[in-house]
Short mmCIF file of C-alpha atoms in Angstrom, two decimals:
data_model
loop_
_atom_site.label_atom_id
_atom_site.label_comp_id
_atom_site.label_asym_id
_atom_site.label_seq_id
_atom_site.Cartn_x
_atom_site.Cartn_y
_atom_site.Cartn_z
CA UNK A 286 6.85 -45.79 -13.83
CA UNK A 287 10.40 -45.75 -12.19
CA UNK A 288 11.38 -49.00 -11.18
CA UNK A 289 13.56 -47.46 -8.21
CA UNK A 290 14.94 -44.16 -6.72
CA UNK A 291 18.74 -42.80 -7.03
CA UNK A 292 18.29 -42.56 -11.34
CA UNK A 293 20.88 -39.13 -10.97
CA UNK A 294 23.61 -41.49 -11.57
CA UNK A 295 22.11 -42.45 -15.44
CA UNK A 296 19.58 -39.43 -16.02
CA UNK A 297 20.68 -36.05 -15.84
CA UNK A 298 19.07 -32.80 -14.26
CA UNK A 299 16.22 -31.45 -16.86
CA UNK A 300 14.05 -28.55 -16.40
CA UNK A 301 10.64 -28.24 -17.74
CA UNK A 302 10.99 -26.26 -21.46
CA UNK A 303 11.42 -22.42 -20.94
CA UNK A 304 10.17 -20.20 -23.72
CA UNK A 305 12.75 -18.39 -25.91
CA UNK A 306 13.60 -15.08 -24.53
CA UNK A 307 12.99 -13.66 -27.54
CA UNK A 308 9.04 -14.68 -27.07
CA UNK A 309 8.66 -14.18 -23.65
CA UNK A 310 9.87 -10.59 -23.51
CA UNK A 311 6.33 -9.96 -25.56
CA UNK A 312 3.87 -10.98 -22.67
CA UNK A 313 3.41 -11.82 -19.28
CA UNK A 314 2.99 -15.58 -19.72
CA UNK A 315 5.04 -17.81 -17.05
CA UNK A 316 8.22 -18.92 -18.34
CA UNK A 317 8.04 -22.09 -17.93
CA UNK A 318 6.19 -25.19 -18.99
CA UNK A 319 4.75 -27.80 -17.21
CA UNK A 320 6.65 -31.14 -17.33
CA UNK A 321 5.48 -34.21 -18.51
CA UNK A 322 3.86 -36.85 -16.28
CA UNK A 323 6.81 -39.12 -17.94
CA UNK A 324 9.22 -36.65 -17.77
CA UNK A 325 8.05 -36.01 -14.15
CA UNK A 326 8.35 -39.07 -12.73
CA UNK A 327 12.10 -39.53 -14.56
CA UNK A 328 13.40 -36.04 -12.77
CA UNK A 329 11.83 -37.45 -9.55
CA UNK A 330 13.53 -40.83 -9.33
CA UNK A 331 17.09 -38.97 -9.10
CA UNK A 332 16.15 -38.63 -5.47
CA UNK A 333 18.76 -40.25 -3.71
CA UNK A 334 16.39 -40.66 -0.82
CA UNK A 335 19.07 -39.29 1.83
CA UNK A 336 19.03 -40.50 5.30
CA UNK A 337 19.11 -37.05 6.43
CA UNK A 338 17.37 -34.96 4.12
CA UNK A 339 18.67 -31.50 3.82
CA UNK A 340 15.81 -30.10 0.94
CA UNK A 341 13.85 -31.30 3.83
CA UNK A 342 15.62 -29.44 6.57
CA UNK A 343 16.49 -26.38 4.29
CA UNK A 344 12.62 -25.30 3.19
CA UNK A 345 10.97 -23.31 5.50
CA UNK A 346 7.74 -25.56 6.00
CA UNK A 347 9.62 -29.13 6.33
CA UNK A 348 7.99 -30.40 3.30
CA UNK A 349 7.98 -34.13 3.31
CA UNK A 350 10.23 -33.68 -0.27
CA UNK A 351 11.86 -37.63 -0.56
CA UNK A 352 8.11 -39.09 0.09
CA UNK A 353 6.12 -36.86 -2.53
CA UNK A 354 9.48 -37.40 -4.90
CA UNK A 355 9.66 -41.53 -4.64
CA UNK A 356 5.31 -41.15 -5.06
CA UNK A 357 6.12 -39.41 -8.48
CA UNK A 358 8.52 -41.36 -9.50
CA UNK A 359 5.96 -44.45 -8.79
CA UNK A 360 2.98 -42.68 -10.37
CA UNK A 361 1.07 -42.44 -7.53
CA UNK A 362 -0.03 -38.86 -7.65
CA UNK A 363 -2.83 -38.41 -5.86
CA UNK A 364 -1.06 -39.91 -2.74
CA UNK A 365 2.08 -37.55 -3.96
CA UNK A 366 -0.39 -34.40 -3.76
CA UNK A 367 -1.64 -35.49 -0.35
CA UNK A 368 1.77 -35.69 1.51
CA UNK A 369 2.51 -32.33 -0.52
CA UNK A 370 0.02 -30.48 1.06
CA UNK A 371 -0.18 -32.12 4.59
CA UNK A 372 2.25 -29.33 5.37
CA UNK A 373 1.80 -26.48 2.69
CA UNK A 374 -1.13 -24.59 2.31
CA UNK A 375 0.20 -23.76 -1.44
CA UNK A 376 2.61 -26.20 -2.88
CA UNK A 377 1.22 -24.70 -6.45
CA UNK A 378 2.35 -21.30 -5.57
CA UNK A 379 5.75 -22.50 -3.67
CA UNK A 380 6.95 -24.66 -6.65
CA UNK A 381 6.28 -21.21 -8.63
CA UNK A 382 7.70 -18.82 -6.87
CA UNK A 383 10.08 -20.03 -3.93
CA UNK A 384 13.69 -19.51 -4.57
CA UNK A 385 14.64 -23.50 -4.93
CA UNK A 386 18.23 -22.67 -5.79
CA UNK A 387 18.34 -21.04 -2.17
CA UNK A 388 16.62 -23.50 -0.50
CA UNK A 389 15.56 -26.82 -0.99
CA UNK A 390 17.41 -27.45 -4.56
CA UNK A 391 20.37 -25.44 -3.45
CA UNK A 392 20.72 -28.10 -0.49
CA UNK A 393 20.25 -31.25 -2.47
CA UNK A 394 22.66 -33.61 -1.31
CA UNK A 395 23.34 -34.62 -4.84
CA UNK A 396 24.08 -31.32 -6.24
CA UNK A 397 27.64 -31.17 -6.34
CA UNK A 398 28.61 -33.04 -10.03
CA UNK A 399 25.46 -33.99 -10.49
CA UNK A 400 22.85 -31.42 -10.07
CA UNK A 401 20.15 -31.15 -8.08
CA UNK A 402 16.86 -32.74 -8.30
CA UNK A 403 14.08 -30.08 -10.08
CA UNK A 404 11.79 -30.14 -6.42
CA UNK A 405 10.08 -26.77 -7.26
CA UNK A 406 9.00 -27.84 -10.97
CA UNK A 407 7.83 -31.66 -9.62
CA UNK A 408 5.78 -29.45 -6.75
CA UNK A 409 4.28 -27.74 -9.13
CA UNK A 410 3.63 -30.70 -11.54
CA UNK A 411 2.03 -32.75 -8.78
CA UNK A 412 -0.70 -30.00 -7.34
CA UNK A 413 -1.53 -28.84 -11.24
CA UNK A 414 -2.35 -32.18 -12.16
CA UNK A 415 -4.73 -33.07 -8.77
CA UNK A 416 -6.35 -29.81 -9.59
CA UNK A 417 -6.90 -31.16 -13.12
CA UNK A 418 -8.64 -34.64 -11.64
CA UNK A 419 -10.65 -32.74 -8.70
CA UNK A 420 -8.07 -33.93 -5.80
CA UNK A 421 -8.06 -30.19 -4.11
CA UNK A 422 -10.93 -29.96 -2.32
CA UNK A 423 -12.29 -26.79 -0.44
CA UNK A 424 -11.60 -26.47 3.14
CA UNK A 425 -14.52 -28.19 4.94
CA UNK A 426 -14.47 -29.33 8.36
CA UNK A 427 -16.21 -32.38 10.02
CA UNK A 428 -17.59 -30.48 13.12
CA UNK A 429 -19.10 -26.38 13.51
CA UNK A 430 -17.64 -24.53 16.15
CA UNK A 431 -19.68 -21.65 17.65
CA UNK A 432 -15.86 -19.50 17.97
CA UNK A 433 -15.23 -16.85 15.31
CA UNK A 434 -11.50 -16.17 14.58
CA UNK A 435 -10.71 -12.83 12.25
CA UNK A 436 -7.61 -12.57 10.09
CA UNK A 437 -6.31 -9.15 9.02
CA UNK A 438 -4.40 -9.65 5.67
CA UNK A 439 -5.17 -11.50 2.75
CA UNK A 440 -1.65 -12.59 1.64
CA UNK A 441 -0.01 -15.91 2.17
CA UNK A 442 0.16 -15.55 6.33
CA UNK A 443 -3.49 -14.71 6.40
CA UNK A 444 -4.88 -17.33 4.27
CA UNK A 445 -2.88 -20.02 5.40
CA UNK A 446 -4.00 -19.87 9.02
CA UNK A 447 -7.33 -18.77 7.36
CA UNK A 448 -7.29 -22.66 5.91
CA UNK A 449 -6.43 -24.09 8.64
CA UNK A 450 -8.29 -22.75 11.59
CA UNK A 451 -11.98 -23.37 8.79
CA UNK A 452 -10.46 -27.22 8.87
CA UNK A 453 -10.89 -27.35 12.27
CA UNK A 454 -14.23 -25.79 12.20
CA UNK A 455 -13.82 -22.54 13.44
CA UNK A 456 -16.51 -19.42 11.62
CA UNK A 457 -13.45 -17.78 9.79
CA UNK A 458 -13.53 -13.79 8.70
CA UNK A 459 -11.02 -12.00 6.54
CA UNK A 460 -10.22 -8.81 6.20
CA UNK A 461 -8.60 -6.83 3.49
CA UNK A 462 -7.94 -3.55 2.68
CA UNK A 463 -7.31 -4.53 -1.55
CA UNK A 464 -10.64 -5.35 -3.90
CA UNK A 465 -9.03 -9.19 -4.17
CA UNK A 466 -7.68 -12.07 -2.27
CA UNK A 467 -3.63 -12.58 -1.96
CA UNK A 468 -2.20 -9.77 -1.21
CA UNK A 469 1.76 -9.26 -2.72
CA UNK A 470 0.71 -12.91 -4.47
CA UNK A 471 -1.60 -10.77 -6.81
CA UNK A 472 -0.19 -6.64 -6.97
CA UNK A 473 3.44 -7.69 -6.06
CA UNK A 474 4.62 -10.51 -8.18
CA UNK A 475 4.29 -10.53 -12.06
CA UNK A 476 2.27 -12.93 -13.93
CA UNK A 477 5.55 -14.03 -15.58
CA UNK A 478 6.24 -16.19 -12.16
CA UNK A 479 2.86 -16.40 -11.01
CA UNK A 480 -0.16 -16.60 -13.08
CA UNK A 481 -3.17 -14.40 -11.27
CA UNK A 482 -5.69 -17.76 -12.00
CA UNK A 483 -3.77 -19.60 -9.51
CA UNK A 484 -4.00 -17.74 -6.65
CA UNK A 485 -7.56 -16.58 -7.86
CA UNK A 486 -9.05 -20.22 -7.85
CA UNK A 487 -7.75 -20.65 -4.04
CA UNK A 488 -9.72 -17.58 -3.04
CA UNK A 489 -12.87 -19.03 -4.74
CA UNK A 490 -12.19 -22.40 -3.01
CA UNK A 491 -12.02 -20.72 0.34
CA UNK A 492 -15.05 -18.92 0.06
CA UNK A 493 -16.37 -22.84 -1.07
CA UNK A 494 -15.38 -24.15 1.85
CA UNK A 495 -17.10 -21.41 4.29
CA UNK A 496 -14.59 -18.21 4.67
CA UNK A 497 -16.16 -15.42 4.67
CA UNK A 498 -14.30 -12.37 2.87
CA UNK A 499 -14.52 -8.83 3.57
CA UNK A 500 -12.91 -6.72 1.15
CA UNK A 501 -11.84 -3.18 0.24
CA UNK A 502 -12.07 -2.87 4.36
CA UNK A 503 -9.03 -1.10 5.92
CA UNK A 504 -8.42 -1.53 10.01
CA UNK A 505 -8.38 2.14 11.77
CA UNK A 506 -10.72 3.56 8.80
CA UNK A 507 -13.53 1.04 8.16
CA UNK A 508 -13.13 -0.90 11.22
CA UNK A 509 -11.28 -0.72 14.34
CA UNK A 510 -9.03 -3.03 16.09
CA UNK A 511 -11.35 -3.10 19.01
CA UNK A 512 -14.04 -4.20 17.15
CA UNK A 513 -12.79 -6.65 15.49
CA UNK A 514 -11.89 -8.22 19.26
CA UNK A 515 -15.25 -8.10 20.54
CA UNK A 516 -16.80 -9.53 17.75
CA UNK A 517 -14.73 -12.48 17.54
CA UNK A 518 -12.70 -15.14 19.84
CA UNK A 519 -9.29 -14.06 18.32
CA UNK A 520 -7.40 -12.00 15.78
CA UNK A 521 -4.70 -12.58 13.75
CA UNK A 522 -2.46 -9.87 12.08
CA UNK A 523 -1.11 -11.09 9.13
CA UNK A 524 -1.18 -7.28 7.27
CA UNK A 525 2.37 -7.76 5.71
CA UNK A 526 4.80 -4.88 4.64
CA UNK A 527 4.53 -2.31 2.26
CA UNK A 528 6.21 0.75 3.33
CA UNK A 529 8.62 1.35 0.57
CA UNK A 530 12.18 2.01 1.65
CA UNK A 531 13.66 5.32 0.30
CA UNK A 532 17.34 6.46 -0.47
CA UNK A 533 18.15 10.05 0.38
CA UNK A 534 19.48 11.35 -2.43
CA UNK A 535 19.22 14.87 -4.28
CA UNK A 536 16.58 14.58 -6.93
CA UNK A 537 14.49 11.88 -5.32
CA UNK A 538 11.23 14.29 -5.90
CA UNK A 539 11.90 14.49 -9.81
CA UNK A 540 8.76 13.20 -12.03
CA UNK A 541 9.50 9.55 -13.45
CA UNK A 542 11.51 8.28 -10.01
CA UNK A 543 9.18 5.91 -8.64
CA UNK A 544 8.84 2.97 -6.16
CA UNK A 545 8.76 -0.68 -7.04
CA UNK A 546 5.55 -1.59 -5.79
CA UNK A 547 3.55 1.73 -7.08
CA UNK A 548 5.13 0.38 -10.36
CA UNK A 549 4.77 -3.69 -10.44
CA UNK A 550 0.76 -2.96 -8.76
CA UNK A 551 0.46 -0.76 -11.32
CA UNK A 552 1.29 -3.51 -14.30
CA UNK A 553 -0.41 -6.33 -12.54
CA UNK A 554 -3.72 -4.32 -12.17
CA UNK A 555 -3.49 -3.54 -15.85
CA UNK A 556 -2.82 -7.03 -16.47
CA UNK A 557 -6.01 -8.01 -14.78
CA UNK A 558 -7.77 -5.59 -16.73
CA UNK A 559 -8.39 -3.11 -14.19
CA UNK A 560 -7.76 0.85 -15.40
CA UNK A 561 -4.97 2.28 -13.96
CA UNK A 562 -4.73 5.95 -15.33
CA UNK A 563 -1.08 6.34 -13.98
CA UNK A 564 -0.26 3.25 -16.08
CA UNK A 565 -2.25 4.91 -18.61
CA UNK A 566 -0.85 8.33 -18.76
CA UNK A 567 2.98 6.71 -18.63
CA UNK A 568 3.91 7.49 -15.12
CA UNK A 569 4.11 4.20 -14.35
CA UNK A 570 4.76 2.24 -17.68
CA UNK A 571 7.98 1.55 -19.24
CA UNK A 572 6.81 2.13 -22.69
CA UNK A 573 10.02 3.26 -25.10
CA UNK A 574 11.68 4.51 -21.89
CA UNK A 575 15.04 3.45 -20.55
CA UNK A 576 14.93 2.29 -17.50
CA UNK A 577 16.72 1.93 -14.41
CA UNK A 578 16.26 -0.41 -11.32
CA UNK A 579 18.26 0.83 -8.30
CA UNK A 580 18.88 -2.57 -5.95
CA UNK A 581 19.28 -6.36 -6.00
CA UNK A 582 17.04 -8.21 -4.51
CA UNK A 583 13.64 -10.38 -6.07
CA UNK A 584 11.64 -7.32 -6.30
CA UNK A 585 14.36 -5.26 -8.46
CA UNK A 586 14.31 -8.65 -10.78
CA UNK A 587 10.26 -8.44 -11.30
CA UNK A 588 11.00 -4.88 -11.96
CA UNK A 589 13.83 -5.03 -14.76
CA UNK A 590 12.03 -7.92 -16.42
CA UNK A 591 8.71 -6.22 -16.07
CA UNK A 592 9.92 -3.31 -17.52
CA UNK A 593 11.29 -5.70 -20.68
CA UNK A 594 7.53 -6.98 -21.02
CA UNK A 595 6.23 -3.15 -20.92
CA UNK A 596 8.59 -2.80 -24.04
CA UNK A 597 11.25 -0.87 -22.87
CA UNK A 598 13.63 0.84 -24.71
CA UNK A 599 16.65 -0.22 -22.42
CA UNK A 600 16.62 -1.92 -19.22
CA UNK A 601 19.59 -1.25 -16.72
CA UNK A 602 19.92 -2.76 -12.97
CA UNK A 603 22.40 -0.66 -10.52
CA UNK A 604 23.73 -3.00 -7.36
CA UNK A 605 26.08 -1.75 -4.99
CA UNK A 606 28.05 -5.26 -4.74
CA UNK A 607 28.84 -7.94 -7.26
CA UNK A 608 27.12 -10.63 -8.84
CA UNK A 609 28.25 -13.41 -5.85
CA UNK A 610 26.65 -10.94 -3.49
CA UNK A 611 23.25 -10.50 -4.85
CA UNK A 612 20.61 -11.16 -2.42
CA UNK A 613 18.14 -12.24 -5.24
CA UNK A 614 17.89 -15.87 -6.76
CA UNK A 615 20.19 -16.44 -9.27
CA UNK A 616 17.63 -17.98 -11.69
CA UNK A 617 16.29 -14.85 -11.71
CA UNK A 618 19.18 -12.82 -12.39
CA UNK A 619 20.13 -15.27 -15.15
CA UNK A 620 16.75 -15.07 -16.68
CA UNK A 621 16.72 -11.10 -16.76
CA UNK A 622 20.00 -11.23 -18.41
CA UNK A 623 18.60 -13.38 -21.19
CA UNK A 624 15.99 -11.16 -21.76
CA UNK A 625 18.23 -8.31 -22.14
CA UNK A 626 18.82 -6.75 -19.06
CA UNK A 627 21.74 -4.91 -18.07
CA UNK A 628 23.49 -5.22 -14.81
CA UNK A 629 25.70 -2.53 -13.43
CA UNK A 630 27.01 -4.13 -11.02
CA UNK A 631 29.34 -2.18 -7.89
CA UNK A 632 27.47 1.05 -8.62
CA UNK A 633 25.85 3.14 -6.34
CA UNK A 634 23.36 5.57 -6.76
CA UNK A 635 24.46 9.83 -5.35
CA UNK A 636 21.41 11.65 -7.32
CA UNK A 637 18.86 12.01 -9.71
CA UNK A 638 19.47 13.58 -12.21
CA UNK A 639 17.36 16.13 -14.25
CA UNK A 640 15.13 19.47 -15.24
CA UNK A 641 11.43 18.92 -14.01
CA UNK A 642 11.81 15.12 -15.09
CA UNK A 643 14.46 12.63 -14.11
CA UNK A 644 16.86 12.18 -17.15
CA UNK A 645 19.70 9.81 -15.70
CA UNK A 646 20.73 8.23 -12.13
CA UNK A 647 24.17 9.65 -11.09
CA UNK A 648 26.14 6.61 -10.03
CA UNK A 649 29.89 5.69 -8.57
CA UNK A 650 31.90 2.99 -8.76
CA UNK A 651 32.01 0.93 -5.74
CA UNK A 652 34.83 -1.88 -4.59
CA UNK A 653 34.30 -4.91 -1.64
CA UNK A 654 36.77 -4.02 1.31
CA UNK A 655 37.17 -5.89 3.91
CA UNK A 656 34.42 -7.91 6.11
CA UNK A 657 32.45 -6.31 8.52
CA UNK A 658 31.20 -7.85 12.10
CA UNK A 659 28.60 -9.99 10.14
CA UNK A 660 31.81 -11.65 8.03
CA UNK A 661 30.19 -9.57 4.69
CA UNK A 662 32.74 -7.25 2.97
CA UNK A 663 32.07 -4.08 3.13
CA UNK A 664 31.67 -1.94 -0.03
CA UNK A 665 33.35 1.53 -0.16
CA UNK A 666 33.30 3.98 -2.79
CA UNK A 667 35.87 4.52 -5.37
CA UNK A 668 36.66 8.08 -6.02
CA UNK A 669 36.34 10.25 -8.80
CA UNK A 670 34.49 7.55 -10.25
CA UNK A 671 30.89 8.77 -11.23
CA UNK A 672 28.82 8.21 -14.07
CA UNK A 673 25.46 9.03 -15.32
CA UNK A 674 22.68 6.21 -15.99
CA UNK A 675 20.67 7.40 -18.64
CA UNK A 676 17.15 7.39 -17.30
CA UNK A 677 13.42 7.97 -18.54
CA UNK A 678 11.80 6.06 -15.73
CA UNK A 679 14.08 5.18 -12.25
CA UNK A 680 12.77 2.11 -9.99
CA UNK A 681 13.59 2.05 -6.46
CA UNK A 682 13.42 -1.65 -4.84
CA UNK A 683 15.37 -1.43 -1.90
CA UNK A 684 12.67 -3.61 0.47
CA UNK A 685 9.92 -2.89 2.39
CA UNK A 686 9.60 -1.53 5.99
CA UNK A 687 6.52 -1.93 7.91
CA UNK A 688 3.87 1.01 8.80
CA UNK A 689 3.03 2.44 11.48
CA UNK A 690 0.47 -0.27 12.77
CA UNK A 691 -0.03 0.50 16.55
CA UNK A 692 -1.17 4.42 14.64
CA UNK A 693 -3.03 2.72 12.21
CA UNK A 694 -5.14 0.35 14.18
CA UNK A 695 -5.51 2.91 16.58
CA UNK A 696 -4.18 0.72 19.10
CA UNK A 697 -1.21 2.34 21.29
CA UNK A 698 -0.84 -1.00 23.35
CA UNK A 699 0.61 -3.05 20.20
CA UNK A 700 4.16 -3.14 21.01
CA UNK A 701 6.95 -2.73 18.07
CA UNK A 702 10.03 -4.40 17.72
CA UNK A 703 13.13 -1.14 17.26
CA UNK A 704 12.91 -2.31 13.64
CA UNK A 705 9.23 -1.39 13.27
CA UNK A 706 7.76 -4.80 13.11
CA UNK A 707 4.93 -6.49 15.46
CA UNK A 708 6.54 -7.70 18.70
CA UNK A 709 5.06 -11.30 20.14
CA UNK A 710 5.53 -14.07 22.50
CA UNK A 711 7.61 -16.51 19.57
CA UNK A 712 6.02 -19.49 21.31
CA UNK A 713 2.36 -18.43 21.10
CA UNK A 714 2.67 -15.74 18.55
CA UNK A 715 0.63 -14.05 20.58
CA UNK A 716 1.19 -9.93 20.37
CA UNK A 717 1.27 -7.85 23.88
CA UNK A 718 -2.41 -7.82 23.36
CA UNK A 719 -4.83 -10.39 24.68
CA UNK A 720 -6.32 -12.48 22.23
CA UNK A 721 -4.23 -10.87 19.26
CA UNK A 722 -1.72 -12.86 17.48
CA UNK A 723 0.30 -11.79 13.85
CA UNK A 724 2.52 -13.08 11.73
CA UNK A 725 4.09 -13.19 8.46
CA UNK A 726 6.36 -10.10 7.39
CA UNK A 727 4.76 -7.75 10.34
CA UNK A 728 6.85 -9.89 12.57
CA UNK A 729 9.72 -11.18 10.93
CA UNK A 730 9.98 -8.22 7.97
CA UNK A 731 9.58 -8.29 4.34
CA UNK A 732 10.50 -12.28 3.44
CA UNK A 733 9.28 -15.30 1.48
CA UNK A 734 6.03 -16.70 0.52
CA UNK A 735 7.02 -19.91 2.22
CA UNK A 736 7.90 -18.12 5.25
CA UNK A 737 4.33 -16.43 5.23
CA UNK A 738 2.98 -19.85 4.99
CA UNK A 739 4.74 -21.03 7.75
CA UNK A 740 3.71 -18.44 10.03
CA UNK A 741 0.03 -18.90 9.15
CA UNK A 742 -0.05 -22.42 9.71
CA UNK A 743 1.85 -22.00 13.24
CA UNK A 744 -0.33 -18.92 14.51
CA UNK A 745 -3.91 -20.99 13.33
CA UNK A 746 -2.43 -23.75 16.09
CA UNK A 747 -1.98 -21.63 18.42
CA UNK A 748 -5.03 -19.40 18.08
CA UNK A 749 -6.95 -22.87 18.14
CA UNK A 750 -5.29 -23.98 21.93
CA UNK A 751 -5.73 -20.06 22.66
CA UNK A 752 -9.81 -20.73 22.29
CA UNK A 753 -10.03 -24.05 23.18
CA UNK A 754 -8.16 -22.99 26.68
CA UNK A 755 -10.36 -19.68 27.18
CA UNK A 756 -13.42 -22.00 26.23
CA UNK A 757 -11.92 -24.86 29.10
CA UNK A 758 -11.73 -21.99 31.38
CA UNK A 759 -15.18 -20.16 31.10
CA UNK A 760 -16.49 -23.52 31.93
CA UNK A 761 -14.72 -24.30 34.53
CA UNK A 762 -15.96 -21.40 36.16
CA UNK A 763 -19.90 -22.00 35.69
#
């Protein structure tokens, strides 16, 4: 047990043990280890305890991040998990997958000459051991409430408000047009950050704790919008983002160019031990191919290192700016390159190239001008400088743009923002229809898990004064 807080100035920054690249690049296993309870509490006494927190102030869902630290450092876990999860729905998944070196690590007040404090691996260390001892219980409330709520979207938005609208008692249905619970948390992200158990063991709590699932059901085929608001007191859209983005480029119809989540769905079904002929066949399996990942962001880094896993026979990464600019976490560009991938960086993509199968990405050299109205330099092409990526298999992750929804649903009156996304009322999160509320990356576009979270949690308190107000109302008028 640490006899007091502010240890950075004796101990220095560790990391729970990472595999060897070497072994890692042979499965899907995550990375990295779990810490020690010793080792645990050590790297959570170098909390300096800040007046003014700013890993508190930095992370999307204000985690309480000094308290659950100092509780670690004392050894009082279970106390640690339950100020943890007072305001995240998932600290297990968050201490996974969140980019700490963005956010709450990457504003630790003690990072400069000393390094941060290791928040994401503690988080993670704190919920896997009150799993172990039976601390997480399902979601169970005190009192039944007659009011029915449904929740479109069974990804990180969805099943956070899910959680918390069932704690307050409310009969809670969701829908979901995939065969399991978690949406990008299970066909996006590779086991290699996120383990499918972890997520999988939430979605069998829920259904412990009284949500009801509906599965393989898809809004505007199975089930209409308008349905779905008669049968229940009020609906939340939490149906995420999964239009790819393209690049128009010659060649983009070639055999063997492909989008990153057609590919990464495909390996994580396999991984789960589903059949996936297109894995099967090759079309979507890096198998002795080279590869190439056209952008920079956390997608194109599951994709390279995927692609490493799938036993590729090279692995190359093109991104139009430098290494500074990369919009992905820089753990996980430093991780790719230890597992052998290649970064081109200042290279953009003009064409595919090839006869009846892509053979190489045509590329030129790009340099940074000046800064545009946003204060970002620019990037501008460098003449006569084009090259040819050799390519088996080419990977485009350039984000994710949201579908057509009010088409979809069938619902005309569902107002878009000019970017595509779900308009609402930011104080109720309530969408131009009655009763209807979203979330997640339909409003804000393709984000974080913690950001997801966040939404949930906000739209389940504002569904809840949404019912509880019509409910004051109809009797009022009796």
């Amino acid at each position: 047990m640490a006899e007091k807080m502010l240890q950075f100035v004796r101990l220095a920054q560790q990391t729970p043990d990472k595999r060897e690249a070497a072994a890692r690049r042979t499965d899907f296993n995550e990375i990295y280890s779990r810490f020690e309870p010793a080792r645990a509490a050590e790297q959570a006494s170098r909390c300096s305890q800040c007046g003014v927190p700013f890993c508190q102030v930095h992370c999307p869902l204000n985690n309480n991040i000094p308290d659950w630290l100092k509780l670690t450092a004392e050894g009082r876990m279970e106390e640690a998990y339950e100020v943890a999860s007072a305001t995240n729905t998932f600290p297990e998944i968050c201490g996974r997958v969140c980019p700490q070196d963005r956010l709450c690590e990457g504003n630790c007040v003690i990072e400069k000459g000393f390094d941060s404090v290791t928040i994401g691996s503690v988080e993670k260390h704190i919920v896997e051991t009150a799993f172990e001892n039976g601390w997480v219980k399902p979601p169970t409330p005190r009192v039944e409430l007659a009011q029915s709520v449904a929740i479109i979207g069974a990804g990180p938005a969805g099943l956070a408000a899910a959680e918390r609208l069932r704690v307050r008692g409310y009969q809670v249905h969701v829908y979901d047009r995939y065969d399991r619970v978690g949406g990008l948390m299970i066909y996006g992200i590779p086991n290699f950050k996120l383990e499918k158990d972890v997520v999988l063991r939430r979605w069998k709590q829920y259904e412990a704790g009284g949500i009801q699932f509906h599965l393989n059901m898809e809004i505007g085929r199975d089930i209409t919008l308008a349905h779905l608001r008669e049968k229940h007191d009020a609906v939340f859209i939490a149906t995420g983002v999964y239009k790819a983005r393209d690049i128009a480029i010659p060649g983009s119809e070639l055999p063997g160019v492909v989008a990153a989540l057609d590919y990464l769905t495909a390996s994580n079904r396999d991984n789960l031990g589903d059949r996936v002929p297109a894995f099967e066949d090759g079309s979507l399996n890096a198998r002795g191919k080279h590869v190439v990942v056209i952008g920079g962001g956390d997608t194109a880094m599951d994709c390279v290192r995927t692609a490493v896993r799938q036993g590729a026979a090279s692995v190359a990464c093109l991104y139009r700016r430098d290494r500074a600019n990369m919009p992905g976490s820089m753990r996980e560009v430093n991780n790719a390159e230890e597992e052998g991938v290649r970064f081109v960086w200042l290279s953009a993509p003009e064409s595919f190239e090839g006869a009846g199968k892509v053979a190489g990405v045509r590329a030129t050299r790009m340099h940074l001008g000046l800064p545009d109205a946003t204060g970002r330099q620019q990037v501008e092409p460098i003449a006569g400088s084009s090259f040819i990526q050799k390519a088996d298999l080419a990977i485009k992750a350039l984000g994710f743009d949201p579908e057509d929804l009010p088409r979809a649903f069938g619902e005309e009156a569902l107002a878009v923002s000019r970017w595509g996304t779900l308009k609402v009322d930011h104080k109720t999160m309530m969408t131009a229809m009655e009763g209807v509320f979203a979330g997640g990356d339909i409003v804000r576009g393709a984000s974080l898990v913690v950001w997801g979270i966040r939404d949930g949690r906000d739209a389940a308190e504002q569904m809840h004064l949404y019912i509880q107000h019509k409910a004051a109302m109809a009797l009022a008028a009796e």
